[in-house]
Short mmCIF file of C-alpha atoms in Angstrom, two decimals:
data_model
loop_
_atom_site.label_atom_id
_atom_site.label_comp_id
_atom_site.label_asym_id
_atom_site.label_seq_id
_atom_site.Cartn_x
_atom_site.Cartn_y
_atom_site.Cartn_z
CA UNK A 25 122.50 115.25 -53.51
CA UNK A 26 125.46 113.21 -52.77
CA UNK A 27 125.87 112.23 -56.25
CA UNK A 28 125.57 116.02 -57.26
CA UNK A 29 128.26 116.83 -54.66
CA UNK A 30 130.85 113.95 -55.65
CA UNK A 31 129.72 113.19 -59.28
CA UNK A 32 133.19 110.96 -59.52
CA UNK A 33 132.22 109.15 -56.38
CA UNK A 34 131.40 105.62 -57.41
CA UNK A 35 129.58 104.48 -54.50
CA UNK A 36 127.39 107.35 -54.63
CA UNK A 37 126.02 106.73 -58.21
CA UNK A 38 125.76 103.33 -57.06
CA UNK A 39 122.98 103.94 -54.76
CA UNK A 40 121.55 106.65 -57.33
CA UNK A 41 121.62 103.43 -59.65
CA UNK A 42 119.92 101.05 -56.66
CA UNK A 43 117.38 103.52 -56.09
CA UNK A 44 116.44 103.64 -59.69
CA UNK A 45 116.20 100.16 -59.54
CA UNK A 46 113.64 99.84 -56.60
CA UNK A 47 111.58 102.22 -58.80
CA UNK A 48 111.33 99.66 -61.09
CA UNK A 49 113.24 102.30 -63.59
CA UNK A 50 115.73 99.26 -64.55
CA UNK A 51 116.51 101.89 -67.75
CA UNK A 52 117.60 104.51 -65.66
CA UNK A 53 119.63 102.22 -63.32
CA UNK A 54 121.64 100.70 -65.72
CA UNK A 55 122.90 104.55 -67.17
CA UNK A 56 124.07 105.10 -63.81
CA UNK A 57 125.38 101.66 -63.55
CA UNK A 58 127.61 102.54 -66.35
CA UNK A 59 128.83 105.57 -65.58
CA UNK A 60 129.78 104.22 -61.79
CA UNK A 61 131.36 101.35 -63.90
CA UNK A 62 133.24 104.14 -66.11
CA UNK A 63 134.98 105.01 -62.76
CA UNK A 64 135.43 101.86 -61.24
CA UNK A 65 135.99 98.90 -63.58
CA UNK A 66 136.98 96.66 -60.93
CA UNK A 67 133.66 96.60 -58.74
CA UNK A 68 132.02 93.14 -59.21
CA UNK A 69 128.74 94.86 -57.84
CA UNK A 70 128.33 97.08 -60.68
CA UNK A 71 128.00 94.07 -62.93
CA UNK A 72 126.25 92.06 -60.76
CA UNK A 73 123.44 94.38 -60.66
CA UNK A 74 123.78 95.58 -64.19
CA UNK A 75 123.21 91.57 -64.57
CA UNK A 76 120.08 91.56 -62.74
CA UNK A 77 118.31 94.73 -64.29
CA UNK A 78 118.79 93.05 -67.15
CA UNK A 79 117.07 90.34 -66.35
CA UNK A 80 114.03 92.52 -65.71
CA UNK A 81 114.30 94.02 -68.80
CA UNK A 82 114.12 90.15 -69.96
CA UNK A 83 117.63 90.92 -72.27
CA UNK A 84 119.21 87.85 -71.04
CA UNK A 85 122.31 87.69 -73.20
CA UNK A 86 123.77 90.96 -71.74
CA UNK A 87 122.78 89.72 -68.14
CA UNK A 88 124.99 86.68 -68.26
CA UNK A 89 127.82 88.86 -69.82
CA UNK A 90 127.58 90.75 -67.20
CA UNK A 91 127.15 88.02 -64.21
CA UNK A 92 129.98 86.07 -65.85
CA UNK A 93 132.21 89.69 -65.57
CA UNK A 94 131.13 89.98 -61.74
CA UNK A 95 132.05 86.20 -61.28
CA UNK A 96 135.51 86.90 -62.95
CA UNK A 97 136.14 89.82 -60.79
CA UNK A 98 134.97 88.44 -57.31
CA UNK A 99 132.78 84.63 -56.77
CA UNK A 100 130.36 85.32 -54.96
CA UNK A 101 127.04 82.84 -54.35
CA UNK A 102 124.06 85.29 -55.35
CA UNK A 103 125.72 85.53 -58.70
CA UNK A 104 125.87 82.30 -59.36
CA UNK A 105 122.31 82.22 -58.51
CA UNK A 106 121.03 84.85 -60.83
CA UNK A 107 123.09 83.36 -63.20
CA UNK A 108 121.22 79.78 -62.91
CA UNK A 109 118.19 81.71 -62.84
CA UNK A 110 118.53 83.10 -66.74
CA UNK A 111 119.20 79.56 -67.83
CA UNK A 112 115.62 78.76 -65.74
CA UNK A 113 114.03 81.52 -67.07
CA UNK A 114 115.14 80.42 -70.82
CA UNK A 115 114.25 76.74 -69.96
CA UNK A 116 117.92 75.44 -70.25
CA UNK A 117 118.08 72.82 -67.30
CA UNK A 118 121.06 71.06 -68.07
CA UNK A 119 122.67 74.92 -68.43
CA UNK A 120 121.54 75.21 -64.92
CA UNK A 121 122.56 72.50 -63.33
CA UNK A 122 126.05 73.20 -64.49
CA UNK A 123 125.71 77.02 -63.18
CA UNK A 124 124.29 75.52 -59.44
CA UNK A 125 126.94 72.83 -59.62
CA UNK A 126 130.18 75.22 -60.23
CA UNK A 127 128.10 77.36 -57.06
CA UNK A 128 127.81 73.97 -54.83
CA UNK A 129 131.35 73.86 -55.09
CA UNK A 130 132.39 77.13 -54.74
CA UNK A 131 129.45 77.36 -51.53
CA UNK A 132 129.11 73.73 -50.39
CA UNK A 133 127.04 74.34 -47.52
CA UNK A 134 124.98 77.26 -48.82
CA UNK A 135 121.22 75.65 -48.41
CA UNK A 136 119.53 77.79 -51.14
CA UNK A 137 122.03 76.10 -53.94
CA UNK A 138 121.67 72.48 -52.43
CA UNK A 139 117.86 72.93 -52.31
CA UNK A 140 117.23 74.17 -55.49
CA UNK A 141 119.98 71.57 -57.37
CA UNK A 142 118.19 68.85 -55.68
CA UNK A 143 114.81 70.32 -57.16
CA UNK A 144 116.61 70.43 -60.89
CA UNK A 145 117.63 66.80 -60.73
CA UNK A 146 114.57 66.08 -59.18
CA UNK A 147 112.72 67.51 -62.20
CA UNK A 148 114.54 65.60 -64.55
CA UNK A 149 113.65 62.32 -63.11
CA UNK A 150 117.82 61.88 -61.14
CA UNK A 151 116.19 60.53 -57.76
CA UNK A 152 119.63 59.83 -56.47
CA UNK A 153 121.40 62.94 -57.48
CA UNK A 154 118.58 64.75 -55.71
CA UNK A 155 118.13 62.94 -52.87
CA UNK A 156 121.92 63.37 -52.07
CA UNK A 157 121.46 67.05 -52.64
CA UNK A 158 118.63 67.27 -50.08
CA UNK A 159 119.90 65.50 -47.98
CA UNK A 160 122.86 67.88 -47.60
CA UNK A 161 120.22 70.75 -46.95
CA UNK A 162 118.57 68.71 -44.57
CA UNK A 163 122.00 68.29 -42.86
CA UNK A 164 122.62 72.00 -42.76
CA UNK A 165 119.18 73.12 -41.97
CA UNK A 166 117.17 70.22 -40.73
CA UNK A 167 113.77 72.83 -40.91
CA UNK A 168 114.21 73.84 -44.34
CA UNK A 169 110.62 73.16 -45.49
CA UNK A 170 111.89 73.16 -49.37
CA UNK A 171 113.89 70.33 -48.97
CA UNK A 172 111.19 68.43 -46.46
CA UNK A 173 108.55 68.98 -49.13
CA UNK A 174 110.80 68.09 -51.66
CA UNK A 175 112.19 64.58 -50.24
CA UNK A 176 108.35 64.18 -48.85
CA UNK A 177 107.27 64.08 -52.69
CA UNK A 178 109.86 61.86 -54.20
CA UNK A 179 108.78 59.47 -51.18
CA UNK A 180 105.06 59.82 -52.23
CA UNK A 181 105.98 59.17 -56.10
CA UNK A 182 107.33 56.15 -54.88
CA UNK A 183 104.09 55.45 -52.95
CA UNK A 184 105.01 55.37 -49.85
CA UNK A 185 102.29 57.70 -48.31
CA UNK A 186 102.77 57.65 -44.66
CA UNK A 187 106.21 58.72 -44.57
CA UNK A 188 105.70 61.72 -47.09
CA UNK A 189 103.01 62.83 -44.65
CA UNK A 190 105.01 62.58 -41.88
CA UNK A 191 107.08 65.18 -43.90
CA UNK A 192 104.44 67.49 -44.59
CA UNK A 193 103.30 67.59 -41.37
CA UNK A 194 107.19 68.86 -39.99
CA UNK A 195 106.61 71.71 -43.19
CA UNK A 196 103.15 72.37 -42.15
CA UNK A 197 104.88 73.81 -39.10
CA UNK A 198 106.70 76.44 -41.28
CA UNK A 199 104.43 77.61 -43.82
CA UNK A 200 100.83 76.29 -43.02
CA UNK A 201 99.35 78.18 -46.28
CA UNK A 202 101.80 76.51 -49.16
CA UNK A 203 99.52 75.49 -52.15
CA UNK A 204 101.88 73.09 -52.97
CA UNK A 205 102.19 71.22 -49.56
CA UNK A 206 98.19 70.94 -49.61
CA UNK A 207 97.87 69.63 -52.56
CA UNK A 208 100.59 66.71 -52.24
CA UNK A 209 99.10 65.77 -48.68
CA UNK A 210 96.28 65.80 -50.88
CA UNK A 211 97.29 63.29 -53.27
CA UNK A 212 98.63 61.30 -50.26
CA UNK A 213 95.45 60.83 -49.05
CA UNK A 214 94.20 60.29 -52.75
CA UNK A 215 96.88 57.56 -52.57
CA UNK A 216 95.29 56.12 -49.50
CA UNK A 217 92.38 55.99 -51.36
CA UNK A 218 90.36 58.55 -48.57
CA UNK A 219 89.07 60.66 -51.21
CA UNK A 220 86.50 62.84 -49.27
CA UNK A 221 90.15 63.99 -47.22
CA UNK A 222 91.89 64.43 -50.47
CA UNK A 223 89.35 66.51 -52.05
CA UNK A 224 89.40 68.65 -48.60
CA UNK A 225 93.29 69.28 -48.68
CA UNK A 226 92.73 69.99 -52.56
CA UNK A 227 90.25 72.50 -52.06
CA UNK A 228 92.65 74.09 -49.66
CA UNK A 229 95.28 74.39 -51.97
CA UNK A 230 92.70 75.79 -54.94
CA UNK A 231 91.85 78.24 -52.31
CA UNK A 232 95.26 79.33 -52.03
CA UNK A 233 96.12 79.42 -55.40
CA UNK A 234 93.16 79.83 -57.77
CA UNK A 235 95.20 79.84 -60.91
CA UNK A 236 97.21 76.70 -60.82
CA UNK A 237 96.27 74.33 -63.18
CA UNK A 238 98.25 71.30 -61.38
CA UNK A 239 95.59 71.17 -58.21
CA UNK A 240 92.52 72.02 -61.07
CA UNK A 241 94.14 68.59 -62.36
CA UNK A 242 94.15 67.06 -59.47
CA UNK A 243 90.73 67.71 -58.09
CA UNK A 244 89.37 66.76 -61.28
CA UNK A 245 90.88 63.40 -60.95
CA UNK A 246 89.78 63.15 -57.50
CA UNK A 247 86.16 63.36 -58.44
CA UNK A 248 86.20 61.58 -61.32
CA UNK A 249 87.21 58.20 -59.50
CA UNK A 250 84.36 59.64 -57.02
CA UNK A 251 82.63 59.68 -59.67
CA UNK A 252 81.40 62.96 -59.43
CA UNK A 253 81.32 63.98 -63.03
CA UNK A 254 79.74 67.17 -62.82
CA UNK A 255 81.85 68.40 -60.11
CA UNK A 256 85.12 66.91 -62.18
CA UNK A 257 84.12 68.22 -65.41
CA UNK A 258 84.01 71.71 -63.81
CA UNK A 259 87.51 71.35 -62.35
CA UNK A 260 89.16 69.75 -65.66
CA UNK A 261 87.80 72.45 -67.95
CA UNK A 262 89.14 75.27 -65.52
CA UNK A 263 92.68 73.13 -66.13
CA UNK A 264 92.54 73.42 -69.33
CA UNK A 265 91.65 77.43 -69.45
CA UNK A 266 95.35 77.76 -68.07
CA UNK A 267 96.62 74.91 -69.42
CA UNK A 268 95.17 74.76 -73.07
CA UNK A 269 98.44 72.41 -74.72
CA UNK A 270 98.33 69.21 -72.50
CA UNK A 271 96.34 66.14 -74.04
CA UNK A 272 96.17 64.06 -70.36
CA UNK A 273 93.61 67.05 -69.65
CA UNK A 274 90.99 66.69 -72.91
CA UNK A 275 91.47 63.18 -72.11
CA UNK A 276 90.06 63.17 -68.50
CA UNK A 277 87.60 66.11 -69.92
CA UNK A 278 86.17 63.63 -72.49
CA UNK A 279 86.25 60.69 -69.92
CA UNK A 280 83.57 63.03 -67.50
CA UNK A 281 81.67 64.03 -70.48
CA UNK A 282 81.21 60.41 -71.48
CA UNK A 283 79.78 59.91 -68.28
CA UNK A 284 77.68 62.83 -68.30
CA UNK A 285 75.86 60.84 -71.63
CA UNK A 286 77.56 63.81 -74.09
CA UNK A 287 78.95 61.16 -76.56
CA UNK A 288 79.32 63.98 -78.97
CA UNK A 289 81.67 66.88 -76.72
CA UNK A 290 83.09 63.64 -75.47
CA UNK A 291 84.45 62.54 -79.22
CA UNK A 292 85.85 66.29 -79.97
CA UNK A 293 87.80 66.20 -76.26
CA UNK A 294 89.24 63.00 -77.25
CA UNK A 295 90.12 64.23 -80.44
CA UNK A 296 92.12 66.81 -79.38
CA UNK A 297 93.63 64.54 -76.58
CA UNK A 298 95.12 63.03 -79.37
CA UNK A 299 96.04 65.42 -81.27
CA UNK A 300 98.37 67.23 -78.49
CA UNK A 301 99.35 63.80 -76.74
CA UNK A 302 101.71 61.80 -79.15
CA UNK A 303 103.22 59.44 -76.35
CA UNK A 304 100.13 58.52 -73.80
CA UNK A 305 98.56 54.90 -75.40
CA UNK A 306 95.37 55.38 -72.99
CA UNK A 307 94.37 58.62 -74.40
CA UNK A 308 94.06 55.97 -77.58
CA UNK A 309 92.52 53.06 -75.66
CA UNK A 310 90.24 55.56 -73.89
CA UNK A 311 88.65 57.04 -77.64
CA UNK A 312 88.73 53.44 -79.09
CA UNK A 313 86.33 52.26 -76.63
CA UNK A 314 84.23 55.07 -76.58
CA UNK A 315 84.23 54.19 -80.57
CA UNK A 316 83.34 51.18 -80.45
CA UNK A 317 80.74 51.43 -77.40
CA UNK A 318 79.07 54.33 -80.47
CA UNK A 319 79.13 51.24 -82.92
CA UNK A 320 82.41 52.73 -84.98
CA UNK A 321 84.55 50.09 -84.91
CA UNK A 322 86.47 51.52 -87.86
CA UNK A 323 87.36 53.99 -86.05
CA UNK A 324 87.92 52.29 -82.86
CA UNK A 325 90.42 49.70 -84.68
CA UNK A 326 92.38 52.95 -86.04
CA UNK A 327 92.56 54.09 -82.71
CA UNK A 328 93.21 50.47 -80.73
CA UNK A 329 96.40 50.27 -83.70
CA UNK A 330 97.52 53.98 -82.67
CA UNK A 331 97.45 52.86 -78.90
CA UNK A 332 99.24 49.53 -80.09
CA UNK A 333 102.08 51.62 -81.72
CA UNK A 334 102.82 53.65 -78.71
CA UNK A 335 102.58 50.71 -76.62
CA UNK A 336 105.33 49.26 -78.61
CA UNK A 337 107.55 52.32 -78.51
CA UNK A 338 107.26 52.59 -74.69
CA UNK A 339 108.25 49.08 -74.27
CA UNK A 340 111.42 49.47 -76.23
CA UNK A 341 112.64 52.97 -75.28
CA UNK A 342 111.83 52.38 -71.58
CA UNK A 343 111.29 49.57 -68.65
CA UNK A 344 107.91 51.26 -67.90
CA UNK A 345 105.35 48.95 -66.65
CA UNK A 346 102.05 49.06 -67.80
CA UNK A 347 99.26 48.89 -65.26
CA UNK A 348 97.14 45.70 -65.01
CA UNK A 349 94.16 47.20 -66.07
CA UNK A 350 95.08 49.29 -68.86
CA UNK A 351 96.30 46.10 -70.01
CA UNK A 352 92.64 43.92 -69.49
CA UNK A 353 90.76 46.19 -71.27
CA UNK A 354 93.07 46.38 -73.72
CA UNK A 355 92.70 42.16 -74.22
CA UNK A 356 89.10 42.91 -73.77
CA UNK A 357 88.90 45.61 -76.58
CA UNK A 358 91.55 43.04 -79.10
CA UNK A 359 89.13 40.58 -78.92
CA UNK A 360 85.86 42.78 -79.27
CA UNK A 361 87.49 44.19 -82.34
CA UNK A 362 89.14 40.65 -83.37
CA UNK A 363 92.45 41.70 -83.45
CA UNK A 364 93.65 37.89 -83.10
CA UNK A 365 97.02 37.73 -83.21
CA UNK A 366 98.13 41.30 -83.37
CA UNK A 367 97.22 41.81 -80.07
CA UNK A 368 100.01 43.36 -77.48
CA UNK A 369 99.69 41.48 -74.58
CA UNK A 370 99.08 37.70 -75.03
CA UNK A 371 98.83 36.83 -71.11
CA UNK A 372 95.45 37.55 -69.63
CA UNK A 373 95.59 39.66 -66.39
CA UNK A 374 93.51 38.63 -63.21
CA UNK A 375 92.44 41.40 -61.23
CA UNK A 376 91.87 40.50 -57.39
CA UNK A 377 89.24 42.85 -56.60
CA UNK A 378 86.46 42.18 -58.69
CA UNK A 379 85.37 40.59 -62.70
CA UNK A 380 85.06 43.13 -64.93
CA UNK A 381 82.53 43.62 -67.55
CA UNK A 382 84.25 43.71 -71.45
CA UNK A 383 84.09 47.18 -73.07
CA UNK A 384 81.43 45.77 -75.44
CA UNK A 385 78.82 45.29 -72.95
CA UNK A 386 79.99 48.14 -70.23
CA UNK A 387 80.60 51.65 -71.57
CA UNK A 388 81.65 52.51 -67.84
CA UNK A 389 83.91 49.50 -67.48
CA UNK A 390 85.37 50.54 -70.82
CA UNK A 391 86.12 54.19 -69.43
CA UNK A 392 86.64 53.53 -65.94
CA UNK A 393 89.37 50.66 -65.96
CA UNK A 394 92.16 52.80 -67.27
CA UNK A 395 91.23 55.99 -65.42
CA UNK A 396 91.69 54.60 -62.29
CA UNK A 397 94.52 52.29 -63.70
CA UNK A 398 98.06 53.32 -61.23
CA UNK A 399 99.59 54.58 -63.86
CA UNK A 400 97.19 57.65 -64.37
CA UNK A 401 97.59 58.18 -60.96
CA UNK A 402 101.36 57.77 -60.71
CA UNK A 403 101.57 60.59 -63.44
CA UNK A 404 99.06 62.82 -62.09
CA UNK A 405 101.09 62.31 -58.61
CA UNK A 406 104.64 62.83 -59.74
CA UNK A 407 104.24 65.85 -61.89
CA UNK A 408 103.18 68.78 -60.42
CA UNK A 409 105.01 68.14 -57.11
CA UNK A 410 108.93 68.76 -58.53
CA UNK A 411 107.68 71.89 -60.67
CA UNK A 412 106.09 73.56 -58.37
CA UNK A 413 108.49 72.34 -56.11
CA UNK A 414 111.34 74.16 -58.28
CA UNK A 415 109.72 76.78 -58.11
CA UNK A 416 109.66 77.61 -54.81
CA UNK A 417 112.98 76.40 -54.25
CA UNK A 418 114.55 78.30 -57.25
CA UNK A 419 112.09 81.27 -56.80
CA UNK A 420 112.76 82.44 -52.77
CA UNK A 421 114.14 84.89 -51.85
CA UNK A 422 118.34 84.90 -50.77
CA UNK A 423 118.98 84.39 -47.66
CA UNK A 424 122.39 85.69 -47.79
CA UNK A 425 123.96 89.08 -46.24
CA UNK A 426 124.07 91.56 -49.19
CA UNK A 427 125.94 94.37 -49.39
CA UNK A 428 124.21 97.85 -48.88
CA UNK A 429 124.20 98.61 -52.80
CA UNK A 430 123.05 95.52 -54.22
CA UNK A 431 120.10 94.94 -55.35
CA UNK A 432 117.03 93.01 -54.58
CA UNK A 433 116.87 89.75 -56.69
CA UNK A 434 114.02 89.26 -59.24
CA UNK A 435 110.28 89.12 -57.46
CA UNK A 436 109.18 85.36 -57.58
CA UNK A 437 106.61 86.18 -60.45
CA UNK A 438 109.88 86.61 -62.90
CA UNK A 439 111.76 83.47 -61.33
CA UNK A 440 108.67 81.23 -61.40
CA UNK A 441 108.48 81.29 -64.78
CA UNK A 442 111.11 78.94 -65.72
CA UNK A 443 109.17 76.36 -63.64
CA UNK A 444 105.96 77.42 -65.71
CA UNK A 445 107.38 76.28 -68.98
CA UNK A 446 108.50 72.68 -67.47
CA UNK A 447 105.82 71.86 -65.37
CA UNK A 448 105.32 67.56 -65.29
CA UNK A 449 104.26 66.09 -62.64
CA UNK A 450 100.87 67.33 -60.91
CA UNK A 451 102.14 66.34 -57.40
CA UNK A 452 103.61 69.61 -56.48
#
């Protein structure tokens, strides 16, 4: 009525437009959104929000025109963060980072930037640049759970369990039903090696969110050094359902399969493990045994040279460490095959738990040995903890006063996506 009355009245079609917008008619919004901007060009709100319905309309070139025209007109922080939110949404981290960075300074003590710039660098492997991040939040806001979950995982990717679940249990206090905080006191406990109070906190987190492949992953890997094959094999194949492009998964599939005595599903799984995983040497060590424990030791030499080559690569483009066990039954296979001198490793490993049998006379040994090896572990740990992790930092909600005509920012299903596309570490 009020627009009717005063058609040249900006602020009236502005909350015409906002209305329109909490309709979900984002068209409709924008028209009046551009005739209120025809009468005021100078109102960084109008482009704001003409920013953010375009983001729902998933036309992300005209939304950062648009933010970029509200931040030339007037800074403000939730710009900043819808802008950072496109360059999630399109996958660009490192466009991002330099979006949250430019708001850190312009904001420095606004908690919702720190958090989720810690959970960036934190996804891209920075520890340091995170941590100091955090910790800023934490200085701030000493409750915000975000940060505690997010400082509680890096502590429990560098294995040290008891002090990550002295952080959960401070977030536990703020949002007892998180998937993601159940399933990394989960993995703490997996960890810890109690397994029957891993697979509890798992199946808490499953509970709470049925569709996310990361705690699927998890429980599957639970069981499987439970050795509850059945059990894992249902858990790993509801993974991949959701997940249907990541090799680690067919390989833990075929690994259950081979213990379930179906040689056959077992070589097709590990086939396509290989297929999709170009970089993992264990998803190669893993088929060759199974190879040669079938008698194809063809086969299983094509496969022990693939795992060699990767091996190889990893040791000259990083200063990763390769677990102790991977690398026995790695010696164990050489020799079974008669490798000789092409063999990786040279120095023999002892293992102080117990004598393991060689993959020629144990198919379990064979499979079990790298499964279980830390490194499996380490990655099943460390990457679904800072995705998920982003995603509930850079998916809530602002926190900040907003004027009476601006809109609400996009719902968490639209900002989680970003953190959909880069999921890597099953931690959470």
């Amino acid at each position: 009525m009020c627009a009717f009355l005063s058609p040249q009245c900006a602020d009236n079609l502005k909350q015409v437009a906002r209305s329109l917008f909490l309709l979900g008619k984002h068209k409709a919004a924008i028209e009046v959104y551009n005739e209120a901007a025809k009468l005021n060009q100078k109102d960084w709100e109008i482009c704001h929000n003409l920013g953010v319905c375009y983001i729902y309309l998933k036309q992300f070139d005209k939304a950062q025109d648009q933010l970029h025209n509200a931040l030339h007109l007037n800074r403000h922080d939730l710009t900043y963060i819808m802008l950072g939110k496109i360059f999630l949404l399109k996958g660009d981290l490192d466009k991002a980072i330099e979006i949250y960075k430019k708001a850190v300074e312009f904001s420095p003590e606004n908690t919702e930037l720190l958090t989720t710039l810690g959970l960036l660098y934190l996804q891209l492997g920075i520890y340091q640049k995170a941590f100091e991040h955090l910790g800023n939040t934490l200085t701030y806001d000493p409750t915000n759970y975000k940060a505690i979950l997010a400082a509680g995982s890096m502590m429990q990717t560098h294995g040290d369990f008891d002090v990550a679940l002295t952080k959960y249990k401070v977030v536990a206090c703020a949002v007892i039903e998180s998937p993601p905080l159940w399933n990394n006191i989960g993995m703490c406990f997996f960890g810890k090696k109690k397994y029957v109070a891993a697979i509890s906190c798992l199946k808490r987190a499953n509970y709470l969110a049925p569709l996310d492949w990361k705690i699927l992953y998890n429980l599957g890997l639970v069981h499987l050094t439970m050795q509850q094959y059945a059990s894992a094999f249902h858990f790993l194949s509801a993974a991949i359902n959701f997940q249907p492009k990541m090799g680690e998964l067919y390989m833990l599939l075929a690994v259950a399969l081979t213990n379930l005595e179906d040689s056959e599903n077992a070589k097709r799984a590990y086939e396509e493990a290989v297929r999709l995983d170009k970089c993992n040497p264990l998803v190669n060590l893993n088929y060759a045994v199974l190879l040669y424990n079938q008698g194809e030791k063809r086969d299983a030499l094509a496969q022990y040279q693939e795992m060699e080559k990767k091996v190889n690569l990893l040791k000259y483009s990083s200063s990763l460490e390769f677990d102790p066990e991977m690398v026995e039954v790695a010696q164990k296979l050489g020799a079974a095959l008669q490798v000789g001198e092409a063999l990786v490793w040279t120095k023999p490993v002892k293992d102080p738990k117990s004598k393991h049998q060689t993959a020629s006379t144990s198919k379990a040994a064979g499979f079990q040995q790298p499964l279980g090896s830390n490194q499996a572990l380490g990655q099943a740990m460390s990457s679904a903890a800072t995705c998920r992790k982003l995603s509930s930092g850079a998916g809530g909600t602002s926190q900040l006063t907003k004027p009476p005509s601006l809109p609400l920012e996009p719902e968490p299903t639209v900002e989680a996506q970003p953190t959909e596309a880069s999921a890597q570490t099953r931690e959470k």
